[in-house]
Structure formats: structure tokens, C-alpha cells
Tab-separated table of C-alpha atoms and ligand atoms in Angstrom:
chain	number	residue	atom	x	y	z
A	1	MET	CA	-30.501	91.668	74.798
A	2	ASP	CA	-28.744	90.729	78.020
A	3	ARG	CA	-29.753	88.561	80.956
A	4	ASN	CA	-31.060	91.551	82.911
A	5	ASP	CA	-33.406	92.533	80.059
A	6	TYR	CA	-34.731	88.969	80.003
A	7	LEU	CA	-35.368	89.101	83.758
A	8	ILE	CA	-37.110	92.506	83.582
A	9	LEU	CA	-39.259	91.595	80.593
A	10	THR	CA	-40.389	88.300	82.117
A	11	GLY	CA	-41.061	89.591	85.638
A	12	GLN	CA	-38.190	87.800	87.352
A	13	THR	CA	-36.456	90.774	88.974
A	14	GLU	CA	-37.480	93.720	91.128
A	15	SER	CA	-34.283	95.710	90.592
A	16	HIS	CA	-36.014	98.449	88.540
A	17	LEU	CA	-38.962	98.936	90.913
A	18	VAL	CA	-39.895	101.163	93.830
A	19	SER	CA	-42.643	100.805	96.388
A	20	TYR	CA	-45.803	102.874	96.028
A	21	ASP	CA	-47.985	103.374	99.083
A	22	GLU	CA	-46.201	100.405	100.695
A	23	GLN	CA	-48.575	98.196	98.759
A	24	PHE	CA	-47.431	98.054	95.178
A	25	LEU	CA	-44.221	97.934	93.249
A	26	ILE	CA	-43.937	100.126	90.166
A	27	HIS	CA	-41.137	101.161	87.832
A	28	LYS	CA	-39.028	103.836	89.524
A	29	ASP	CA	-39.494	106.220	86.592
A	30	ILE	CA	-43.293	106.228	86.669
A	31	LEU	CA	-43.706	107.352	90.283
A	32	LYS	CA	-43.448	111.058	89.499
A	33	PRO	CA	-45.632	111.079	86.366
A	34	PHE	CA	-48.215	108.990	88.227
A	35	LYS	CA	-48.361	111.537	91.055
A	36	ASN	CA	-48.717	114.339	88.513
A	37	LEU	CA	-51.590	112.466	86.937
A	38	GLN	CA	-53.251	111.928	90.315
A	39	GLU	CA	-53.081	115.649	90.949
A	40	ILE	CA	-54.568	116.793	87.649
A	41	ILE	CA	-57.385	114.235	87.872
A	42	PHE	CA	-58.240	115.401	91.355
A	43	GLU	CA	-58.281	119.018	90.207
A	44	LYS	CA	-60.502	118.276	87.223
A	45	ARG	CA	-63.005	115.762	88.601
A	46	LYS	CA	-62.310	115.275	92.305
A	47	CYS	CA	-61.493	111.648	91.572
A	48	LYS	CA	-58.810	109.876	93.603
A	49	LEU	CA	-56.729	107.936	91.117
A	50	GLU	CA	-55.294	104.867	92.810
A	51	ILE	CA	-53.560	101.660	91.841
A	52	LEU	CA	-55.315	98.309	91.992
A	53	SER	CA	-52.472	96.329	90.503
A	54	GLY	CA	-48.903	97.319	89.642
A	55	PHE	CA	-45.940	95.013	89.141
A	56	ARG	CA	-46.859	91.345	89.007
A	57	SER	CA	-44.100	88.746	89.117
A	58	PHE	CA	-43.613	85.786	86.813
A	59	ASP	CA	-44.447	83.439	89.699
A	60	ARG	CA	-47.665	85.280	90.547
A	61	GLN	CA	-48.774	85.257	86.911
A	62	LYS	CA	-47.875	81.571	86.685
A	63	PHE	CA	-50.019	80.849	89.725
A	64	ILE	CA	-53.030	82.587	88.121
A	65	TRP	CA	-52.438	80.918	84.754
A	66	ASN	CA	-52.005	77.426	86.175
A	67	GLN	CA	-55.142	77.779	88.285
A	68	LYS	CA	-57.112	78.694	85.169
A	69	CYS	CA	-55.677	75.743	83.265
A	70	LYS	CA	-56.686	73.388	86.089
A	71	GLY	CA	-60.204	74.803	86.376
A	72	LYS	CA	-59.592	76.255	89.835
A	73	ARG	CA	-60.264	79.796	88.625
A	74	ALA	CA	-62.893	80.813	86.062
A	75	VAL	CA	-61.966	81.050	82.383
A	76	ARG	CA	-64.346	83.445	80.661
A	77	ASP	CA	-65.777	83.795	77.179
A	78	ASN	CA	-65.849	87.057	75.204
A	79	ASN	CA	-68.845	88.273	77.207
A	80	GLY	CA	-67.242	87.520	80.540
A	81	ASN	CA	-69.301	84.378	81.214
A	82	PRO	CA	-67.539	81.293	82.636
A	83	LEU	CA	-66.595	78.621	80.078
A	84	ASP	CA	-66.747	74.848	80.465
A	85	ILE	CA	-63.050	74.186	79.909
A	86	GLU	CA	-63.593	70.426	79.570
A	87	LYS	CA	-65.043	71.119	76.132
A	88	LEU	CA	-61.986	73.003	74.870
A	89	SER	CA	-58.864	71.677	73.156
A	90	PRO	CA	-55.571	72.658	74.830
A	91	TYR	CA	-54.982	75.407	72.262
A	92	GLU	CA	-58.557	76.694	72.560
A	93	LEU	CA	-58.057	76.879	76.297
A	94	VAL	CA	-54.784	78.795	75.858
A	95	CYS	CA	-56.511	81.339	73.603
A	96	SER	CA	-59.502	81.684	75.945
A	97	ILE	CA	-57.259	82.358	78.920
A	98	MET	CA	-55.186	84.857	76.939
A	99	ARG	CA	-58.222	87.021	76.180
A	100	TRP	CA	-58.212	88.043	79.861
A	101	SER	CA	-54.896	86.907	81.371
A	102	ALA	CA	-51.383	87.150	80.015
A	103	LEU	CA	-49.106	84.193	79.506
A	104	PRO	CA	-46.598	84.166	82.410
A	105	GLY	CA	-43.467	85.938	81.189
A	106	PHE	CA	-45.472	88.206	78.888
A	107	SER	CA	-47.663	90.305	81.121
A	108	ARG	CA	-47.180	94.037	80.729
A	109	HIS	CA	-47.467	94.084	84.531
A	110	HIS	CA	-44.042	92.407	84.699
A	111	TRP	CA	-42.439	95.620	83.479
A	112	GLY	CA	-43.571	97.899	86.310
A	113	THR	CA	-44.602	100.472	83.701
A	114	ASP	CA	-48.194	99.255	83.609
A	115	ILE	CA	-50.883	99.678	86.255
A	116	ASP	CA	-54.579	98.973	86.735
A	117	VAL	CA	-56.318	102.001	88.213
A	118	PHE	CA	-59.579	102.911	89.926
A	119	ASP	CA	-61.207	105.877	91.669
A	120	ASP	CA	-60.843	105.555	95.430
A	121	HIS	CA	-63.491	108.253	96.008
A	122	ASN	CA	-66.170	106.187	94.302
A	123	LYS	CA	-65.151	102.726	95.338
A	124	PRO	CA	-67.926	100.120	95.496
A	125	GLU	CA	-67.758	97.366	98.085
A	126	HIS	CA	-66.282	94.981	95.583
A	127	ILE	CA	-64.373	95.878	92.412
A	128	GLU	CA	-65.016	93.392	89.603
A	129	LEU	CA	-62.670	94.987	87.084
A	130	VAL	CA	-65.110	94.802	84.186
A	131	PRO	CA	-65.616	97.428	81.433
A	132	SER	CA	-69.101	98.399	82.676
A	133	GLU	CA	-67.610	99.855	85.869
A	134	TYR	CA	-65.710	102.330	83.695
A	135	GLN	CA	-68.600	103.169	81.368
A	136	GLN	CA	-71.461	105.610	81.826
A	137	GLY	CA	-73.445	104.634	84.912
A	138	GLY	CA	-70.474	102.813	86.450
A	139	PRO	CA	-68.618	103.963	89.594
A	140	PHE	CA	-65.417	104.764	87.709
A	141	TYR	CA	-66.970	106.570	84.756
A	142	GLN	CA	-65.751	110.032	85.813
A	143	LEU	CA	-62.206	108.776	86.201
A	144	SER	CA	-62.279	106.871	82.934
A	145	ASP	CA	-63.772	109.808	81.043
A	146	CYS	CA	-61.140	112.134	82.497
A	147	LEU	CA	-58.385	109.722	81.446
A	148	SER	CA	-59.805	109.561	77.906
A	149	GLU	CA	-59.867	113.352	77.767
A	150	LEU	CA	-56.280	113.684	78.999
A	151	ILE	CA	-54.963	110.958	76.703
A	152	SER	CA	-56.539	112.487	73.604
A	153	ALA	CA	-55.246	115.936	74.559
A	154	ASP	CA	-51.776	114.446	75.062
A	155	ARG	CA	-51.822	115.653	78.679
A	156	CYS	CA	-51.736	112.282	80.432
A	157	PHE	CA	-48.047	112.504	81.426
A	158	ASP	CA	-47.159	109.879	78.817
A	159	PHE	CA	-49.632	107.303	80.084
A	160	TYR	CA	-51.890	105.635	77.519
A	161	ARG	CA	-54.239	102.663	77.234
A	162	PRO	CA	-52.652	99.738	75.355
A	163	TYR	CA	-55.913	97.736	75.429
A	164	GLU	CA	-58.177	100.408	74.041
A	165	THR	CA	-59.703	98.503	71.141
A	166	ASP	CA	-60.630	94.861	70.730
A	167	LEU	CA	-58.806	93.360	67.765
A	168	GLY	CA	-59.626	89.775	68.761
A	169	GLY	CA	-56.561	89.434	70.998
A	170	VAL	CA	-56.610	90.824	74.511
A	171	ALA	CA	-60.042	92.196	75.490
A	172	ILE	CA	-60.639	95.928	76.162
A	173	GLU	CA	-59.248	97.078	79.517
A	174	PRO	CA	-60.110	100.726	80.240
A	175	TRP	CA	-58.462	100.402	83.671
A	176	HIS	CA	-55.049	99.469	82.294
A	177	LEU	CA	-52.563	102.334	81.894
A	178	SER	CA	-49.072	102.094	80.506
A	179	PHE	CA	-46.196	104.552	80.685
A	180	LYS	CA	-45.365	104.781	77.022
A	181	PRO	CA	-41.739	106.015	76.896
A	182	ILE	CA	-40.441	102.961	78.753
A	183	ALA	CA	-43.113	100.389	77.954
A	184	LYS	CA	-42.647	101.018	74.239
A	185	GLU	CA	-38.973	100.134	74.517
A	186	TYR	CA	-39.780	96.907	76.344
A	187	GLN	CA	-42.522	96.044	73.895
A	188	GLU	CA	-40.243	96.551	70.920
A	189	MET	CA	-37.688	94.153	72.405
A	190	ILE	CA	-40.193	91.293	72.280
A	191	THR	CA	-39.954	90.226	68.656
A	192	LEU	CA	-41.278	86.848	67.473
A	193	GLU	CA	-37.755	85.498	67.652
A	194	VAL	CA	-37.374	86.685	71.251
A	195	PHE	CA	-40.799	85.287	72.170
A	196	GLU	CA	-39.847	81.851	70.840
A	197	LYS	CA	-36.515	82.000	72.630
A	198	PHE	CA	-38.095	82.976	75.961
A	199	ILE	CA	-40.756	80.248	75.955
A	200	ALA	CA	-38.025	77.671	75.354
A	201	GLU	CA	-36.338	78.677	78.647
A	202	LYS	CA	-36.480	76.186	81.497
A	203	GLU	CA	-38.557	78.501	83.740
A	204	PHE	CA	-41.409	78.042	81.306
A	205	ASN	CA	-41.512	74.251	81.714
A	206	SER	CA	-43.614	74.621	84.870
A	207	ILE	CA	-46.336	76.549	83.012
A	208	GLU	CA	-49.432	74.484	82.256
A	209	LEU	CA	-50.146	73.975	78.524
A	210	ILE	CA	-46.734	75.347	77.576
A	211	GLU	CA	-46.397	72.629	74.915
A	212	SER	CA	-49.466	73.967	73.159
A	213	VAL	CA	-48.041	77.492	73.400
A	214	ARG	CA	-44.755	76.323	71.892
A	215	GLU	CA	-46.537	74.508	69.038
A	216	ASN	CA	-48.623	77.584	68.182
A	217	ALA	CA	-46.030	80.220	69.020
A	218	GLU	CA	-46.286	82.316	65.872
A	219	GLU	CA	-50.070	82.542	65.882
A	220	ILE	CA	-50.127	83.359	69.605
A	221	TYR	CA	-47.459	86.001	69.138
A	222	TYR	CA	-49.334	87.891	66.427
A	223	ARG	CA	-52.695	87.653	68.171
A	224	PHE	CA	-51.755	88.410	71.772
A	225	ILE	CA	-48.161	89.553	72.183
A	226	SER	CA	-47.071	91.807	69.317
A	227	PRO	CA	-48.092	95.462	69.407
B	1	LIG	ZN1	-53.700	95.419	83.728
């Protein structure tokens, strides 16, 4: 793995990205398949597939993470209710944050291949980004159901849902799509050895609770990072 791979994987370069809708950056190779997907979803259900979040940089993810560590942004339990972080050990806090937010340097949103999507034709005043919005009765149910149908028929232009089932690591995210041909390559590069090497880099020193991450690297890797 070379320096450029390290920068792409950890969200520290924009060299592989293009602008979408002048609002989001996404991997240059997903623009066309995404537009194809938009079209088929509109034809089938009259839903307007749009992006809520595309590329997210290392610094942006670090900002979110550090705010959660300092109690300036809610850390949630498995049911989505806010936790009293004072009662948690550093490692418990790391694991609680990682249910809902990636460790900076290891968000799939760093790659540009992964996007959070919603239906712009059925947009409520405020999007919470919770599973119920994508389930029956929720505003994005039609979109989500259409995506499920296309994915299982292998007609989703190589997009899939990496957080489809809850195995105790990252919680279910029906809104999160990933462009498999490229994302799979990136994912496979992040072995345990690579993970340990990355978190030892100096950029990671400014991440809150990084010492706890380093001490529990193997367990964190198998629960939250590895495929
Ligand atoms: Zn996402």
C-alpha cells in the first residue's frame, strides 16, 4: 500500500472525487451508476433519490468524534436514546460511539464510494436519519423498499447496503449505500495489521480516546472495522 492509498482510505485527499450537485463530493466512478439508479427508482416508484451525505473528510469525522467524546454531541444507546457518558469507561464510550459513528480514518464515507440517501419527493421538514423513517409508515419507505427490491434482484447498479444486519458492531443503516466494486477493494486493504499501523500515525494523536482505541485495537477491529 502506498501513501496515496493511505490518504484515500483515511479521508485525507480529494483527488479521486468529483462534485455532485455542487453540494457533495463522491468518487468519480460512482457518478454514472448513481444517476442510473436515480432514473430506475423514479421510473418504478416516482421517488427522487438524493444524497444526504457523500464524502466526509478525516477532519470532519474527527470533529464529530471529538464532540461526542467531550459530551457536546449526543452519544446514543442501542435504542437511539442519549447515554450519560460520565458513567462509561473510556473503552465503553469508544464502543458506544462506534455503534453510530465511525472512528476518524475508518469511515466508509472517506472513500467517496459510500453515500447516505433519501427521497426528495417525500422529504419531511427535518430528517432524523433513523431506521423508522425507512420502514413501513415512514417517509422514505417507498425508496427503501425499492432499493431492497433492486439489490436482491442484482439490479442496483452495483450498490448494496453494508449495514444491513446488526451483528453487534455498527447499527443497521438502511440509508447507507456503497458502490461494491470499488468499496470492496478499499475494504479488503484494511487488514488488522493495516488498522494498527494507521492508528499509530501522528494524525491520529489529535483524536480523543485514541489511547483506548490503541489498547483495544484487535477487539475494535473485529467488531467494527473488518467486513
Ligand atoms: Zn452513511
